XYZ file of C-alpha atoms in Angstrom:
383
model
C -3.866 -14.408 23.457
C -1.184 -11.902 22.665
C -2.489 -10.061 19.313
C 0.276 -8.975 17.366
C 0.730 -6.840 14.325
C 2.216 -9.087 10.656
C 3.216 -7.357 8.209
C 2.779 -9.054 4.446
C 4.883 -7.539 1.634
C 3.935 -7.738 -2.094
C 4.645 -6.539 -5.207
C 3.089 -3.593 -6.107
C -0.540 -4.177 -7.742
C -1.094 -7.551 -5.339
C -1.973 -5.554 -2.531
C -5.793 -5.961 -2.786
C -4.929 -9.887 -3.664
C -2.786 -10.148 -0.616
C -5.851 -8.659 1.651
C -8.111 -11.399 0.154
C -5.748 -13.589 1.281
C -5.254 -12.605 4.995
C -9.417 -12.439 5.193
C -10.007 -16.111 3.889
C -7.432 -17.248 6.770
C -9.838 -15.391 9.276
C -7.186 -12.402 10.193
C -8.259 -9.073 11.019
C -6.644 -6.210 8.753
C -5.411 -3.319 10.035
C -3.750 -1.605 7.220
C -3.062 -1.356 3.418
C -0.598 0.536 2.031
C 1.650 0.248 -1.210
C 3.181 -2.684 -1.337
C 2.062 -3.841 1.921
C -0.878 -5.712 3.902
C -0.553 -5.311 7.631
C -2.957 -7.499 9.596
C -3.403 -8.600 13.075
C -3.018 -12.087 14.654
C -0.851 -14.556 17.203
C 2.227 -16.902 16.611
C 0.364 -19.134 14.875
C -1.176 -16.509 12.170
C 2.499 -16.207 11.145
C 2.956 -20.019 10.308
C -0.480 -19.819 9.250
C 0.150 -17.017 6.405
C 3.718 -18.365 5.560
C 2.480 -21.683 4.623
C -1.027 -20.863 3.117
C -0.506 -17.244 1.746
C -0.162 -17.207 -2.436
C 0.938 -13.644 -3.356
C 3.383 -12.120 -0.218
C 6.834 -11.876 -0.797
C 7.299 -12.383 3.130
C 5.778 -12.567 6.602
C 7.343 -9.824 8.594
C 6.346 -9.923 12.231
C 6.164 -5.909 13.308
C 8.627 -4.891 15.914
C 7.484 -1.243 16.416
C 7.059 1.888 14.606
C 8.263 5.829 15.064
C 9.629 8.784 13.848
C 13.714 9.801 13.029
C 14.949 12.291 10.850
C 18.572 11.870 12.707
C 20.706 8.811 13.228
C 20.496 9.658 16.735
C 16.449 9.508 16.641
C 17.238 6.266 14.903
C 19.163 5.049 17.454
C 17.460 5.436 20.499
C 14.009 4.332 18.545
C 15.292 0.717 17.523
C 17.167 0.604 21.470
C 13.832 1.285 23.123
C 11.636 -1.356 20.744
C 11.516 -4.828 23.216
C 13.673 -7.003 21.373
C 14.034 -9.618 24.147
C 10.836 -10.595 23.732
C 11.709 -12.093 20.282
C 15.773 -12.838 20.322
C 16.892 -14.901 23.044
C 20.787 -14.881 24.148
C 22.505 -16.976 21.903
C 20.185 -15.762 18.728
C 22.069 -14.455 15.467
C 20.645 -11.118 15.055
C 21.213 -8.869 12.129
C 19.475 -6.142 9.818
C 19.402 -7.951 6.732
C 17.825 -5.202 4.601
C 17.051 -1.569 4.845
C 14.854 1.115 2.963
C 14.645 4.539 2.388
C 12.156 6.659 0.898
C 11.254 10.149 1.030
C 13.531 10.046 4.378
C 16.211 12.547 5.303
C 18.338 9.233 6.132
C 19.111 7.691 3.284
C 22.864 5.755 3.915
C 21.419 2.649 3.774
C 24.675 0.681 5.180
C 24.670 3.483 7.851
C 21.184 2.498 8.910
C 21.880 -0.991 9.054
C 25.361 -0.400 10.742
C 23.309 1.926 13.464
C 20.021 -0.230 14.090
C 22.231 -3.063 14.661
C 24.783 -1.406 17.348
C 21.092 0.490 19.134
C 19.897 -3.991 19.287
C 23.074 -4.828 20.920
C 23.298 -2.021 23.019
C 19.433 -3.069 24.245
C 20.377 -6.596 24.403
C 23.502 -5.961 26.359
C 22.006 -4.416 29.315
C 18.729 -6.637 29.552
C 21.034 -9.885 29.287
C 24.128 -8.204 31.130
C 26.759 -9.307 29.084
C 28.973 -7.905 26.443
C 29.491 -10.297 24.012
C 26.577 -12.117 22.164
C 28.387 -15.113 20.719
C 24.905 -15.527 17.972
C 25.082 -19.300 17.912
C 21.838 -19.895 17.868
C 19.021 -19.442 15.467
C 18.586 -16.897 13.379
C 16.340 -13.373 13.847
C 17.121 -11.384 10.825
C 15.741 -7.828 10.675
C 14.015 -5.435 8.208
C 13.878 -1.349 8.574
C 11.591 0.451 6.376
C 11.814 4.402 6.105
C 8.920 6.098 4.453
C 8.982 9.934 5.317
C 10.990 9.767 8.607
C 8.801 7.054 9.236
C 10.749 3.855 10.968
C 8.479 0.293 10.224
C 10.799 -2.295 11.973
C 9.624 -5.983 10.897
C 11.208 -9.110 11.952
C 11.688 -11.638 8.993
C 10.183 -15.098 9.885
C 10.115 -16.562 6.266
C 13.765 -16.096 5.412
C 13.914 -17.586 1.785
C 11.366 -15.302 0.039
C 7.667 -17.106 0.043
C 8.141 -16.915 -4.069
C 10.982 -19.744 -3.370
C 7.891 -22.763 -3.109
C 10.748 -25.765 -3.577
C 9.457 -26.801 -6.705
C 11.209 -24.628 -9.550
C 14.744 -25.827 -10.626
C 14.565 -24.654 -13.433
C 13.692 -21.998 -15.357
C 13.047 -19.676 -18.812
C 14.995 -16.667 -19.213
C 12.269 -14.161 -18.262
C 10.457 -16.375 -15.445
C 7.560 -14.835 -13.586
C 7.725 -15.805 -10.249
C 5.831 -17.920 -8.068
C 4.027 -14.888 -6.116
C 3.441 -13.007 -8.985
C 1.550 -15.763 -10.862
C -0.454 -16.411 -8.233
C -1.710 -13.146 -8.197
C -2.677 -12.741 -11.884
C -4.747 -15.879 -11.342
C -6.578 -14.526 -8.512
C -7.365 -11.485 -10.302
C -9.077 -13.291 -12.734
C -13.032 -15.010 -12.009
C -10.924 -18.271 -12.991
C -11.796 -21.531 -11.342
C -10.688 -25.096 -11.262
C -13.651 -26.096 -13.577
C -12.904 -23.683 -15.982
C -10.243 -24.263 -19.185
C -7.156 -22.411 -18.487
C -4.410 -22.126 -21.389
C -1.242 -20.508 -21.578
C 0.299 -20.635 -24.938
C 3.735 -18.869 -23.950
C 4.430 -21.282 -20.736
C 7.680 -20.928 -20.202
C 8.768 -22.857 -17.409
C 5.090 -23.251 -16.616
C 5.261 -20.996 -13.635
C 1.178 -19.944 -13.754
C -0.185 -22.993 -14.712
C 1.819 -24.738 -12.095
C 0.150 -21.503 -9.352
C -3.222 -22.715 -10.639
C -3.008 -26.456 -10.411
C -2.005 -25.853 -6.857
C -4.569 -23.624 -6.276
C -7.195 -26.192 -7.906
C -5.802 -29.441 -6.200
C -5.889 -26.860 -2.638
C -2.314 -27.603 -1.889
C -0.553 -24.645 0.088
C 1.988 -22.580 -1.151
C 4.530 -23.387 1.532
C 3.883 -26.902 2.375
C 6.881 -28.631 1.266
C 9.924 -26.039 2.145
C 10.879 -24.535 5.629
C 10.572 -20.648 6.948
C 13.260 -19.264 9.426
C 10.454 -18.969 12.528
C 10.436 -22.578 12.736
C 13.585 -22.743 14.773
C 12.447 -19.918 17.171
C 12.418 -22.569 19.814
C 11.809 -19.320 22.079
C 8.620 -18.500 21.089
C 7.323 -21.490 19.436
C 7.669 -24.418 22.115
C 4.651 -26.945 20.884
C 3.732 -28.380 17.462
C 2.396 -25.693 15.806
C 4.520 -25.878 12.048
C 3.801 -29.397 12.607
C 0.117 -29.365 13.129
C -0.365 -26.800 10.397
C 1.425 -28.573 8.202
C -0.487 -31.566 8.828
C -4.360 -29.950 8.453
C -2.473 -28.764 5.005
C -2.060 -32.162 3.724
C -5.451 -33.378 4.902
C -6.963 -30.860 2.546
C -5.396 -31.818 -0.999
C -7.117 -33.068 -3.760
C -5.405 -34.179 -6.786
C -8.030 -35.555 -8.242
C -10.277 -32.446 -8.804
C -10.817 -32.304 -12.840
C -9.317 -29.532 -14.087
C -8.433 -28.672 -18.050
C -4.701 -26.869 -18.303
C -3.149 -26.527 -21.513
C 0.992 -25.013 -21.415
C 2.319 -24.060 -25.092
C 5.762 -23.451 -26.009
C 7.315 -23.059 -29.152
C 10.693 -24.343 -27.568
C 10.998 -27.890 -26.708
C 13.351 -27.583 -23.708
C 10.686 -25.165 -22.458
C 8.160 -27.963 -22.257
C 10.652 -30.294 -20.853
C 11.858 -27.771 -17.990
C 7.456 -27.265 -17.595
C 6.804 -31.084 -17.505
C 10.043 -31.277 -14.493
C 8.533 -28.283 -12.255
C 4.804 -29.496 -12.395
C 6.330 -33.179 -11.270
C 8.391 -31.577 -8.717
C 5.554 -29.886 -7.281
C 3.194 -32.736 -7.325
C 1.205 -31.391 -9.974
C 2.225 -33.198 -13.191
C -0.994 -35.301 -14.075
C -3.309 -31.847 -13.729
C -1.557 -29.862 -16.280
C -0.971 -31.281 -20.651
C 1.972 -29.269 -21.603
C 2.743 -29.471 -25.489
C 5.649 -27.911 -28.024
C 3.096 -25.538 -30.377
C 2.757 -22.561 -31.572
C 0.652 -19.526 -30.338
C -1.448 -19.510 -33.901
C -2.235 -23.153 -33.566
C -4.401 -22.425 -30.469
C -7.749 -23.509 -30.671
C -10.710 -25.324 -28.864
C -14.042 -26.608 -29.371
C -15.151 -25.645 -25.695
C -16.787 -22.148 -24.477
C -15.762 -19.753 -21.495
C -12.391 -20.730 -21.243
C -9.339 -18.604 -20.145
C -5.966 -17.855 -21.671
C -3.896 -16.503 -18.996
C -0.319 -15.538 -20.207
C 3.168 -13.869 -19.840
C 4.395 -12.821 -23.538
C 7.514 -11.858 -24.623
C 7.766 -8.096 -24.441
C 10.979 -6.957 -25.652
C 13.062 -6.662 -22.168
C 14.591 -10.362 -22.417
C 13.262 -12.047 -24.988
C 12.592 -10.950 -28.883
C 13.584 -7.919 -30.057
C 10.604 -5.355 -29.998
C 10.255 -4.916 -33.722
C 8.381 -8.249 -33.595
C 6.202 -7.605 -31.067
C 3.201 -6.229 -33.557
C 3.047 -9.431 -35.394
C 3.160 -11.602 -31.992
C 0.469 -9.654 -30.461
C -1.477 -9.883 -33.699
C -1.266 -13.359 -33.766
C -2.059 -13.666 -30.566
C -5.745 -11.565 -31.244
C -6.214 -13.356 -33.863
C -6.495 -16.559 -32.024
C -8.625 -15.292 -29.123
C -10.851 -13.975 -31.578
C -11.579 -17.568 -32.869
C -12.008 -18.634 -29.342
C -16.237 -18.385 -28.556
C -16.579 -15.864 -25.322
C -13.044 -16.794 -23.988
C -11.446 -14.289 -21.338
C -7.682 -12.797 -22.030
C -4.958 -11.808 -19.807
C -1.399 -10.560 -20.392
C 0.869 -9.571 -18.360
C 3.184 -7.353 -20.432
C 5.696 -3.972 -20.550
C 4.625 -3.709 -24.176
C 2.477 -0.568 -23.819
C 1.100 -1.370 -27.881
C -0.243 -4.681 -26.595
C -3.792 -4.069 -26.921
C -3.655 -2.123 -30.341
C -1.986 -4.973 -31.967
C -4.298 -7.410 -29.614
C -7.128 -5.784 -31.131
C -9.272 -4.517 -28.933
C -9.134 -2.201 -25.984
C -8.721 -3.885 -22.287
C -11.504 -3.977 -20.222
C -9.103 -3.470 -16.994
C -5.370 -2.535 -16.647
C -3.925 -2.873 -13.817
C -0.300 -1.718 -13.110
C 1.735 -4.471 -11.642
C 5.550 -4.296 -10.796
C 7.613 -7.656 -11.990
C 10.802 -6.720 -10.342
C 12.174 -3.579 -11.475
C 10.064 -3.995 -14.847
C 6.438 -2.118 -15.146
C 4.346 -4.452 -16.765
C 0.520 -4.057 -17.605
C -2.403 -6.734 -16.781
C -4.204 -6.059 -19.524
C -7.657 -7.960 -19.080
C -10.318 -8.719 -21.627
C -13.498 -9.813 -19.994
C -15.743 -12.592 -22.081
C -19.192 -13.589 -21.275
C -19.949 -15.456 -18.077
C -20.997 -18.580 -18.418
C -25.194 -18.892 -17.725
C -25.578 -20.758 -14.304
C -26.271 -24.274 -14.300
C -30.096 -25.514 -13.219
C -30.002 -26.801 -9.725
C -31.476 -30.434 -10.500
């Protein structure tokens, strides 16, 4: 078995998430860096982590790795990496996104323009000819520069693994997919525990976590770009994958998830993702405000994405929001709080200061995971 090196990027604070994720599918790690999980495995790792994994923005399968601080060092670095191992003669090749950081090249359309001509120019003499007509599938390509460093990955997810099929619709600050997923699995939440989000939006994390309770993968029901690499994969192996996937869900697990929204189109757009996702009948999703939260029930979580003042409400209402908001949880008997937020105030108005904070990027936005821990529940007596 060929080991190869898979590269996993995430947002920035999901790293350690990400990791968790690549050990539970039985992969090997090799490194962690920001913004990155790099782990070891064969073909079938990568449909493996595209379908299963929760909180990477991509599967990148690693071409090769060295050193240019000149476009010529560029060049003949991406012309020596073995590219015909991975793009056959008719394949559509292209470098579909590059970054620099800390680099002395920093033209990013000039790095793309040269990794692409150093590809053909490799191509051309293994496959002696001169053309590449590139009707076949397609092999785009990602260059990373970090301090002359050149980390050359080859895309096999395409659509970005936040893209799960099942959101057409959506708020005007969504969190997405991957994102969600993580704040979950940062939190001891599980599927027998009471999760509420009273500012639900589109119903992105509750959504996350009814998948996550009923076990159904991520990336079951849309398609990656490595599926039509009829090159390397020649068997079943999406197939099969898929397949053990499906065996494994269970709707039926009893969960409690509560969505509130104080817009009504909010809970209608909700109600359409969780039924588009096959998740409608796990999650109650209701029009109500944040200060009618309440419940009779112990140890339960509230697990939420606020308005913070970037898209939504202006940021002289914040205070009484957040107020409101520590009110309720207050009320709530040895309930756990999370919120995801830019609003750096949050926990003085929230009332009390965080247990953790984690720094988390939400696109270009730096938001805070503010988390306040309650009790654990005692353990129940084994009969």
């Amino acid at each position: 078995m060929e080991l190869l090196e898979i590269m996993a990027p995430c947002h920035f604070g999901l790293e350690a998430v990400v990791k968790r994720e690549v050990y539970d599918l039985g992969y090997e790690i090799s490194s962690v860096e920001d913004g990155r999980v790099t782990f070891l495995g064969d073909y079938e790792a990568i449909a493996m982590a595209n379908i299963h994994i929760r909180c990477a923005e991509r599967i990148l399968l690693k071409i090769g790795q060295f050193e240019a601080a000149s476009f010529q060092e560029l060049f003949e670095g991406i012309e020596n990496l073995p590219w015909e191992k991975y793009i056959p003669k008719d394949g559509r090749f292209w470098v579909t996104k590059a970054t620099s950081v800390k680099s002395d090249l920093f033209s990013l359309p000039d790095i793309q323009s040269i990794c692409k001509k150093a590809m053909v120019k490799r191509l051309s003499k293994v496959y002696n000819i001169d053309w590449f007509e590139e009707t076949g599938s397609e092999y785009p390509v990602r260059i990373f520069l970090m301090k002359n460093v050149v980390t050359v990955g080859l895309d096999t997810s395409g659509v970005p693994l936040h893209k799960r099929g099942y959101r057409k619709l959506t708020s005007k600050a969504p969190l997405s997919e991957t994102i969600a997923a993580g704040l979950i699995k940062l939190t001891p939440w599980r599927a027998d525990r009471i999760l509420v989000d009273p500012f639900c939006g589109s119903g992105t994390i509750l959504i996350e976590a009814a998948l996550m309770a009923a076990n159904i993968a991520p990336g079951l029901n849309r398609s990656f770009t490595a599926e039509t690499w009829d090159n390397i994969y020649k068997d079943d192996t999406w197939k099969d994958i898929r397949r053990e996937a499906k065996e494994m869900i269970d709707t039926n697990v009893e969960t409690d998830l509560q969505g509130f929204d104080i817009d009504p189109e909010m809970i209608r757009i909700a109600k359409e993702n969780a039924r588009l996702a096959g998740v409608e009948s796990m999650i109650h999703f209701q029009k109500r405000d944040v200060s009618e939260l309440s419940h009779s029930k112990k140890y339960g979580f509230i697990i939420t994405n606020p308005p913070y003042g970037e898209r939504i409400m202006d940021k002289d209402e914040l205070p009484s929001l957040y107020s409101t908001l520590g009110n309720v949880y207050k009320s709530l008997s040895d309930w756990s709080l999370f919120v995801i937020t830019s609003y750096e105030e949050a926990p003085k108005y929230i009332g009390r200061k965080a247990d953790k904070n984690r720094k988390i990027y939400n696109g270009m936005i730096k938001t805070y995971y503010y988390q306040f821990m309650g009790p654990k529940p005692p353990k129940r007596k084994k009969d």
